């Protein structure tokens, strides 16, 4: 069987140029609007960040000024503290030389030992002199080691020899001893005989 379509075909009209032009223009306007909005938004954010950066830089400058002041104050405080410690140590041990000489004078056997020189250097006394015998020197060393004002194990005999002095045979000697500052002995920071007896 043969079928014949007698209905007319619908003729499709090509889209009008005017409609295409409107769609194109509308697309251009929408895209331009979006690009403009994005650009405006970016510019607004850039301006906001620039203002924030300027504010932060001002704060940094302000804090740098305060930081510099704090460092200067800390340096001045450290200097004052250092000077205060020096003054305290000078006040505590201002009579060190007198006490050290008095200690040596008290412990020295007066009729059998004489000193030629006593030198002070960096907390140590160097004693040079003459004694009648080695026993006198040993006795003097024992007296020094027994004193709470002498640093434990600091007495050191450097040399001894027999010399003639004013026509007599005497023992010349040189020894070194560390005499503690009085403030250390009083505060218990010394290491003399008293500290040994506590053990």
Short mmCIF file of C-alpha atoms in Angstrom, two decimals:
data_model
loop_
_atom_site.label_atom_id
_atom_site.label_comp_id
_atom_site.label_asym_id
_atom_site.label_seq_id
_atom_site.Cartn_x
_atom_site.Cartn_y
_atom_site.Cartn_z
CA UNK A 1 0.00 0.00 0.00
CA UNK A 2 1.19 3.37 -0.90
CA UNK A 3 0.71 6.36 1.35
CA UNK A 4 0.76 9.85 0.09
CA UNK A 5 1.05 12.83 2.38
CA UNK A 6 -1.11 15.58 1.09
CA UNK A 7 -0.41 17.97 3.95
CA UNK A 8 1.81 20.85 3.26
CA UNK A 9 5.20 20.94 4.85
CA UNK A 10 5.81 23.66 7.34
CA UNK A 11 8.29 26.06 5.99
CA UNK A 12 10.71 27.19 8.68
CA UNK A 13 11.62 30.80 8.47
CA UNK A 14 15.25 31.60 8.95
CA UNK A 15 15.81 33.61 12.13
CA UNK A 16 15.70 37.26 11.52
CA UNK A 17 18.88 39.28 11.59
CA UNK A 18 17.30 41.76 13.94
CA UNK A 19 16.69 39.07 16.56
CA UNK A 20 20.29 37.88 16.32
CA UNK A 21 21.47 41.45 16.66
CA UNK A 22 19.39 41.90 19.85
CA UNK A 23 20.76 38.68 21.35
CA UNK A 24 24.30 39.72 20.50
CA UNK A 25 23.84 43.19 21.99
CA UNK A 26 22.22 41.74 25.10
CA UNK A 27 25.11 39.29 25.52
CA UNK A 28 27.66 42.09 25.09
CA UNK A 29 25.82 44.24 27.66
CA UNK A 30 25.56 41.39 30.19
CA UNK A 31 29.22 40.38 29.76
CA UNK A 32 30.34 44.03 29.95
CA UNK A 33 28.24 44.47 33.09
CA UNK A 34 29.77 41.37 34.67
CA UNK A 35 33.30 42.44 33.73
CA UNK A 36 32.61 45.94 35.05
CA UNK A 37 31.19 44.57 38.31
CA UNK A 38 34.16 42.22 38.80
CA UNK A 39 36.59 45.07 38.04
CA UNK A 40 34.77 47.43 40.41
CA UNK A 41 34.72 44.76 43.15
CA UNK A 42 38.45 44.04 42.68
CA UNK A 43 39.26 47.75 42.77
CA UNK A 44 37.21 48.14 45.96
CA UNK A 45 39.08 45.22 47.57
CA UNK A 46 42.44 46.64 46.45
CA UNK A 47 41.56 50.02 47.97
CA UNK A 48 40.44 48.34 51.18
CA UNK A 49 43.65 46.29 51.39
CA UNK A 50 45.76 49.39 50.61
CA UNK A 51 44.10 51.27 53.47
CA UNK A 52 44.62 48.27 55.77
CA UNK A 53 48.29 48.06 54.74
CA UNK A 54 48.79 51.78 55.45
CA UNK A 55 47.13 51.37 58.88
CA UNK A 56 49.33 48.37 59.72
CA UNK A 57 52.47 50.23 58.61
CA UNK A 58 51.53 53.14 60.89
CA UNK A 59 51.05 50.72 63.79
CA UNK A 60 54.38 49.03 63.01
CA UNK A 61 56.16 52.40 63.10
CA UNK A 62 54.47 53.20 66.41
CA UNK A 63 55.40 49.82 67.90
CA UNK A 64 58.96 50.10 66.57
CA UNK A 65 59.26 53.38 68.44
CA UNK A 66 57.99 51.73 71.63
CA UNK A 67 60.20 48.68 71.01
CA UNK A 68 63.23 50.95 70.71
CA UNK A 69 62.27 52.70 73.96
CA UNK A 70 61.84 49.34 75.72
CA UNK A 71 65.26 48.15 74.51
CA UNK A 72 66.87 51.39 75.67
CA UNK A 73 65.19 51.03 79.08
CA UNK A 74 66.32 47.39 79.34
CA UNK A 75 69.90 48.41 78.51
CA UNK A 76 69.79 51.20 81.10
CA UNK A 77 68.30 48.82 83.68
CA UNK A 78 71.05 46.26 83.03
CA UNK A 79 73.71 48.97 83.35
CA UNK A 80 72.20 50.23 86.62
CA UNK A 81 72.01 46.66 87.95
CA UNK A 82 75.65 46.04 86.99
CA UNK A 83 76.76 49.26 88.68
CA UNK A 84 74.68 48.40 91.75
CA UNK A 85 76.40 45.00 92.00
CA UNK A 86 79.80 46.66 91.72
CA UNK A 87 78.91 49.16 94.45
CA UNK A 88 77.59 46.33 96.68
CA UNK A 89 80.76 44.30 96.22
CA UNK A 90 82.90 47.35 96.93
CA UNK A 91 80.88 48.14 100.07
CA UNK A 92 80.97 44.55 101.28
CA UNK A 93 84.71 44.04 100.79
CA UNK A 94 86.15 47.54 100.84
CA UNK A 95 88.43 46.56 103.71
CA UNK A 96 89.69 43.37 101.98
CA UNK A 97 93.34 44.47 101.90
CA UNK A 98 93.33 45.46 105.57
CA UNK A 99 91.67 42.18 106.62
CA UNK A 100 94.04 40.10 104.47
CA UNK A 101 97.11 41.82 105.93
CA UNK A 102 95.69 41.49 109.46
CA UNK A 103 95.10 37.77 108.89
CA UNK A 104 98.66 37.26 107.63
CA UNK A 105 100.02 39.26 110.59
CA UNK A 106 98.04 37.22 113.13
CA UNK A 107 99.05 33.86 111.64
CA UNK A 108 102.74 34.70 111.12
CA UNK A 109 105.17 33.48 113.79
CA UNK A 110 106.66 36.84 114.77
CA UNK A 111 110.09 35.72 115.92
CA UNK A 112 110.88 33.20 113.18
CA UNK A 113 109.37 34.48 109.90
CA UNK A 114 109.69 37.76 107.98
CA UNK A 115 108.16 38.97 104.73
CA UNK A 116 110.03 40.80 102.03
CA UNK A 117 107.04 41.41 99.72
CA UNK A 118 103.31 40.77 99.74
CA UNK A 119 101.63 41.15 96.35
CA UNK A 120 97.92 41.02 95.58
CA UNK A 121 96.87 39.85 92.13
CA UNK A 122 93.42 38.67 91.02
CA UNK A 123 92.27 37.42 94.43
CA UNK A 124 95.60 35.81 95.35
CA UNK A 125 98.32 36.95 97.72
CA UNK A 126 101.91 36.11 96.82
CA UNK A 127 104.12 36.07 99.90
CA UNK A 128 107.92 36.24 99.65
CA UNK A 129 110.14 36.20 102.69
CA UNK A 130 112.44 34.32 105.05
CA UNK A 131 111.92 31.77 107.80
CA UNK A 132 114.29 30.23 110.32
CA UNK A 133 113.51 26.68 109.13
CA UNK A 134 111.30 24.50 106.98
CA UNK A 135 109.27 23.63 110.08
CA UNK A 136 108.32 27.28 110.54
CA UNK A 137 107.12 27.43 106.92
CA UNK A 138 105.10 24.20 107.35
CA UNK A 139 103.57 25.54 110.59
CA UNK A 140 102.59 28.79 108.83
CA UNK A 141 101.00 26.84 105.95
CA UNK A 142 98.99 24.75 108.43
CA UNK A 143 97.78 27.90 110.18
CA UNK A 144 96.71 29.39 106.84
CA UNK A 145 94.87 26.21 105.83
CA UNK A 146 93.10 26.16 109.21
CA UNK A 147 91.73 29.67 108.81
CA UNK A 148 88.11 30.08 107.63
CA UNK A 149 89.24 33.16 105.67
CA UNK A 150 91.52 31.15 103.38
CA UNK A 151 90.11 29.28 100.39
CA UNK A 152 90.42 25.54 100.90
CA UNK A 153 93.43 23.98 99.11
CA UNK A 154 94.58 27.39 97.88
CA UNK A 155 97.84 27.57 99.84
CA UNK A 156 100.63 26.70 97.42
CA UNK A 157 104.34 26.72 98.22
CA UNK A 158 106.04 27.87 95.03
CA UNK A 159 109.67 27.58 96.09
CA UNK A 160 111.92 27.33 99.11
CA UNK A 161 115.71 27.36 99.35
CA UNK A 162 118.43 28.07 101.85
CA UNK A 163 119.88 31.58 101.56
CA UNK A 164 122.25 33.62 103.61
CA UNK A 165 120.70 36.78 104.98
CA UNK A 166 122.67 39.18 107.18
CA UNK A 167 125.21 36.46 107.87
CA UNK A 168 122.63 33.87 108.92
CA UNK A 169 121.42 30.79 107.03
CA UNK A 170 117.68 31.24 106.49
CA UNK A 171 115.04 29.59 104.33
CA UNK A 172 113.77 31.93 101.64
CA UNK A 173 110.29 31.05 100.40
CA UNK A 174 107.58 32.11 98.00
CA UNK A 175 104.00 30.99 98.41
CA UNK A 176 100.58 31.84 97.07
CA UNK A 177 97.33 31.92 99.04
CA UNK A 178 93.76 33.00 98.30
CA UNK A 179 92.20 34.97 101.14
CA UNK A 180 88.40 35.03 100.96
CA UNK A 181 86.51 38.32 101.15
CA UNK A 182 84.90 38.78 104.56
CA UNK A 183 81.40 38.93 103.01
CA UNK A 184 81.81 35.42 101.53
CA UNK A 185 82.81 33.94 104.87
CA UNK A 186 79.93 35.67 106.71
CA UNK A 187 77.37 34.62 104.08
CA UNK A 188 78.64 31.03 104.11
CA UNK A 189 79.85 31.07 100.50
CA UNK A 190 83.49 30.51 101.46
CA UNK A 191 85.20 27.14 101.54
CA UNK A 192 87.46 27.47 104.57
CA UNK A 193 87.70 25.34 107.69
CA UNK A 194 84.20 26.17 108.95
CA UNK A 195 82.66 24.79 105.78
CA UNK A 196 84.74 21.61 106.06
CA UNK A 197 83.62 21.08 109.66
CA UNK A 198 79.96 21.17 108.56
CA UNK A 199 80.42 18.05 106.42
#
